[in-house]
Amino acid sequence: DGGITQSPKYLFRKEGQNVTLSCEQNLNHDAMYWYRQDPGQGLRLIYYSQIVNDFQKGDIAEGYSVSREKKESFPLTVTSAQKNPTAFYLCASSIGLGDRAYNEQFFGPGTRLTVL
Amino acid sequence: AQKVTQAQTEISVVEKEDVTLDCVYETRDTTYYLFWYKQPPSGELVFLIRRNSFDEQNEISGRYSWNFQKSTSSFNFTITASQVVDSAVYFCALRHLYYGGSQGNLIFGKGTKLSVKP
């Protein structure tokens, strides 16, 4: 089945630790995204990538880092510099940008990160 | 500024009632796209519909219908004869082709939580 997988579903982290969230897609999509969702809030964009080996900061990139070494994978690292990392993290992908920028984004099941 | 407002934070209805979720957007662009997503308790966002700024025709898909009015910058979503399985958070989103380098990024409203009681 084609889709987006995120792991783990739940993640607990101690303060001061870095942690990496996995996102994999087998939809052959060019573009991938990371969003953060807080209770009662909409989704806010952290980072996005339009193509392998390239990525751009979103609205709330501070304290996060990403890599895009493969088309299928877009891992997100939450660093100790992120002041309030407890949130629900959603990964998404879309066919591409440019002329196809209107295409919808497909989302993974999310990872709920809790800092202890 | 680009912005999406979903003024209804929470709505509660009884099964079989019709319910309309409001979405108002702001944009300075003439070309844009609007979306609705559903987020059930499991957390994954499910795509419902995409509408471009040049197409103001209303759309119906089963019990779901969407009313797009550029004159009032609104893209409202109606569920007819609601069911318990419709209980979820619904997000409206706006997307541009070109905006400050953030090509194609979605701008989300804060969502409306719909509870359908049996």
XYZ file of C-alpha atoms in Angstrom:
234
model
C 0.000 0.000 0.000
C 1.252 3.462 -0.838
C 1.442 5.963 1.955
C 3.420 7.806 4.553
C 4.758 6.172 7.668
C 5.988 7.921 10.764
C 7.756 6.335 13.674
C 7.548 6.086 16.542
C 3.918 6.878 17.306
C 4.758 8.019 20.829
C 8.130 9.348 21.942
C 9.360 10.472 25.314
C 12.458 12.562 25.722
C 14.359 13.968 28.631
C 15.203 17.627 28.624
C 18.505 18.339 26.943
C 18.345 15.349 24.602
C 18.110 15.435 20.855
C 15.570 13.117 19.254
C 14.896 12.158 15.636
C 11.450 11.510 14.174
C 11.223 9.303 11.135
C 9.127 9.958 8.024
C 9.075 7.681 5.000
C 6.878 7.800 1.906
C 6.497 5.399 -1.010
C 4.254 7.641 -3.088
C 7.132 8.854 -5.265
C 6.378 12.400 -4.180
C 8.978 15.098 -4.689
C 7.961 17.422 -1.879
C 7.897 16.621 1.836
C 6.924 18.674 4.867
C 7.050 18.696 8.652
C 4.330 20.331 10.723
C 3.867 20.853 14.414
C 0.422 20.809 16.024
C -0.308 22.080 19.528
C -3.649 21.548 21.327
C -6.378 23.737 19.883
C -4.073 25.055 17.204
C -3.729 24.599 13.512
C -0.653 23.138 11.925
C 2.504 25.188 11.707
C 5.201 24.482 9.145
C 8.652 23.584 10.481
C 10.633 22.614 7.382
C 9.901 21.545 3.843
C 11.857 19.985 1.036
C 11.106 20.288 -2.657
C 13.821 17.955 -3.878
C 16.530 15.637 -2.602
C 19.433 17.379 -0.867
C 17.508 20.607 -0.551
C 15.243 21.920 2.188
C 13.890 25.237 3.425
C 12.883 26.645 6.770
C 9.217 27.076 7.509
C 7.594 29.383 10.018
C 8.985 27.768 13.193
C 12.306 26.159 12.265
C 14.280 27.250 15.342
C 15.411 24.269 17.392
C 14.786 21.775 14.591
C 16.906 20.274 11.843
C 16.191 18.033 8.846
C 17.928 16.137 6.087
C 16.770 14.897 2.680
C 19.324 12.399 1.439
C 16.738 10.173 -0.224
C 13.509 11.008 -1.990
C 11.536 8.687 0.286
C 12.867 9.917 3.603
C 12.698 13.226 5.478
C 13.731 12.794 9.133
C 13.229 15.591 11.649
C 15.571 16.133 14.602
C 14.235 17.999 17.590
C 17.274 19.476 19.286
C 17.801 20.574 22.868
C 17.577 24.150 21.591
C 13.846 23.745 21.031
C 12.365 25.359 24.140
C 8.959 23.740 24.116
C 9.117 20.558 22.042
C 6.108 18.707 23.491
C 3.663 18.531 20.585
C 2.166 16.364 17.868
C 4.354 16.208 14.756
C 2.942 15.484 11.328
C 4.850 14.675 8.174
C 3.310 15.221 4.748
C 4.201 14.859 1.100
C 2.882 16.103 -2.211
C 3.525 15.292 -5.854
C 5.592 18.373 -6.461
C 5.714 22.075 -6.828
C 5.813 24.468 -9.731
C 2.893 23.761 -12.053
C 1.680 21.045 -9.744
C 1.837 23.157 -6.605
C -1.915 22.975 -6.261
C -1.823 19.281 -5.498
C -2.954 18.222 -2.100
C -0.617 17.107 0.650
C -0.954 13.638 2.103
C -0.237 13.180 5.774
C 1.290 10.488 7.909
C -0.223 9.270 11.203
C 1.929 11.574 13.325
C 4.324 11.261 16.255
C 3.399 12.537 19.693
C 6.507 13.821 21.447
C 6.540 14.415 25.184
C 9.428 15.965 27.036
C 9.748 14.743 30.593
C -1.387 38.992 4.920
C -2.436 35.439 4.204
C -4.684 34.005 6.867
C -7.385 31.410 7.411
C -10.019 31.895 10.110
C -12.272 29.187 11.445
C -14.336 31.076 13.973
C -16.140 28.024 15.328
C -13.864 26.338 17.833
C -16.261 23.532 18.726
C -19.655 22.425 17.439
C -21.867 19.755 18.920
C -24.841 18.284 17.059
C -27.113 15.306 17.336
C -26.924 12.606 14.718
C -28.845 13.325 11.503
C -28.632 17.075 11.956
C -27.047 19.155 9.203
C -24.008 21.184 10.203
C -21.976 23.888 8.457
C -18.349 24.621 9.247
C -17.232 28.118 8.368
C -13.954 29.129 6.765
C -12.923 32.668 5.906
C -9.598 33.427 4.258
C -7.470 36.452 3.486
C -5.077 36.709 0.582
C -3.651 39.304 -1.740
C -3.106 36.800 -4.543
C -5.498 36.130 -7.403
C -4.386 32.521 -7.814
C -4.707 30.277 -4.819
C -6.140 26.988 -3.672
C -8.357 26.070 -0.768
C -8.528 22.751 1.007
C -10.477 20.970 3.692
C -8.936 18.227 5.808
C -10.462 15.971 8.442
C -8.493 14.902 11.529
C -10.160 11.996 13.335
C -9.076 11.067 16.879
C -6.315 8.877 15.444
C -4.508 12.072 14.430
C -3.845 11.592 10.723
C -5.147 14.346 8.462
C -7.398 13.111 5.678
C -7.759 15.161 2.512
C -11.375 16.010 1.643
C -11.381 18.579 -1.143
C -9.301 21.033 -3.160
C -10.748 24.082 -4.893
C -8.901 26.625 -7.024
C -9.656 30.330 -7.018
C -11.078 30.290 -10.556
C -13.723 27.709 -9.861
C -16.612 28.956 -7.761
C -18.937 26.102 -8.488
C -20.255 24.390 -5.420
C -19.335 20.773 -5.000
C -21.215 17.872 -3.512
C -19.771 14.520 -2.547
C -22.267 12.274 -0.839
C -23.263 13.923 2.427
C -20.533 16.552 2.055
C -20.903 19.821 0.194
C -18.756 22.907 -0.146
C -19.766 26.488 -0.860
C -17.021 28.727 -2.244
C -17.765 32.446 -2.476
C -14.951 34.748 -3.536
C -17.068 37.831 -2.840
C -17.031 37.029 0.866
C -13.711 35.091 0.867
C -15.434 32.075 2.321
C -15.210 28.352 1.713
C -17.797 26.723 3.942
C -18.291 23.005 4.450
C -21.673 21.389 5.115
C -22.319 17.873 6.343
C -25.845 16.701 5.707
C -27.460 14.142 8.008
C -24.416 13.977 10.255
C -23.208 10.684 11.675
C -21.156 9.786 14.738
C -18.245 8.867 12.437
C -18.114 12.492 11.308
C -16.805 13.458 14.751
C -13.368 14.963 14.155
C -11.455 18.187 13.882
C -11.843 19.812 10.490
C -9.217 22.134 9.057
C -9.529 24.626 6.263
C -6.283 25.565 4.498
C -5.037 28.025 1.885
C -2.196 27.463 -0.531
C -0.336 29.767 -2.869
C 1.777 29.018 -5.879
C 4.314 31.689 -5.147
C 4.750 33.460 -1.844
C 8.087 34.685 -0.549
C 9.865 31.498 -1.511
C 7.488 29.285 0.428
C 6.185 27.869 -2.768
C 3.068 25.860 -2.334
C 2.981 25.832 1.457
C -0.306 25.385 3.257
C -1.676 27.955 5.686
C -4.050 26.290 8.121
C -6.924 27.601 10.184
C -7.048 26.522 13.818
C -9.689 23.925 13.127
C -13.255 23.236 14.226
C -13.926 20.296 16.498
C -17.172 18.615 15.526
C -18.886 16.247 17.953
C -21.825 14.249 16.654
C -23.813 12.606 19.413
C -26.046 9.581 18.842
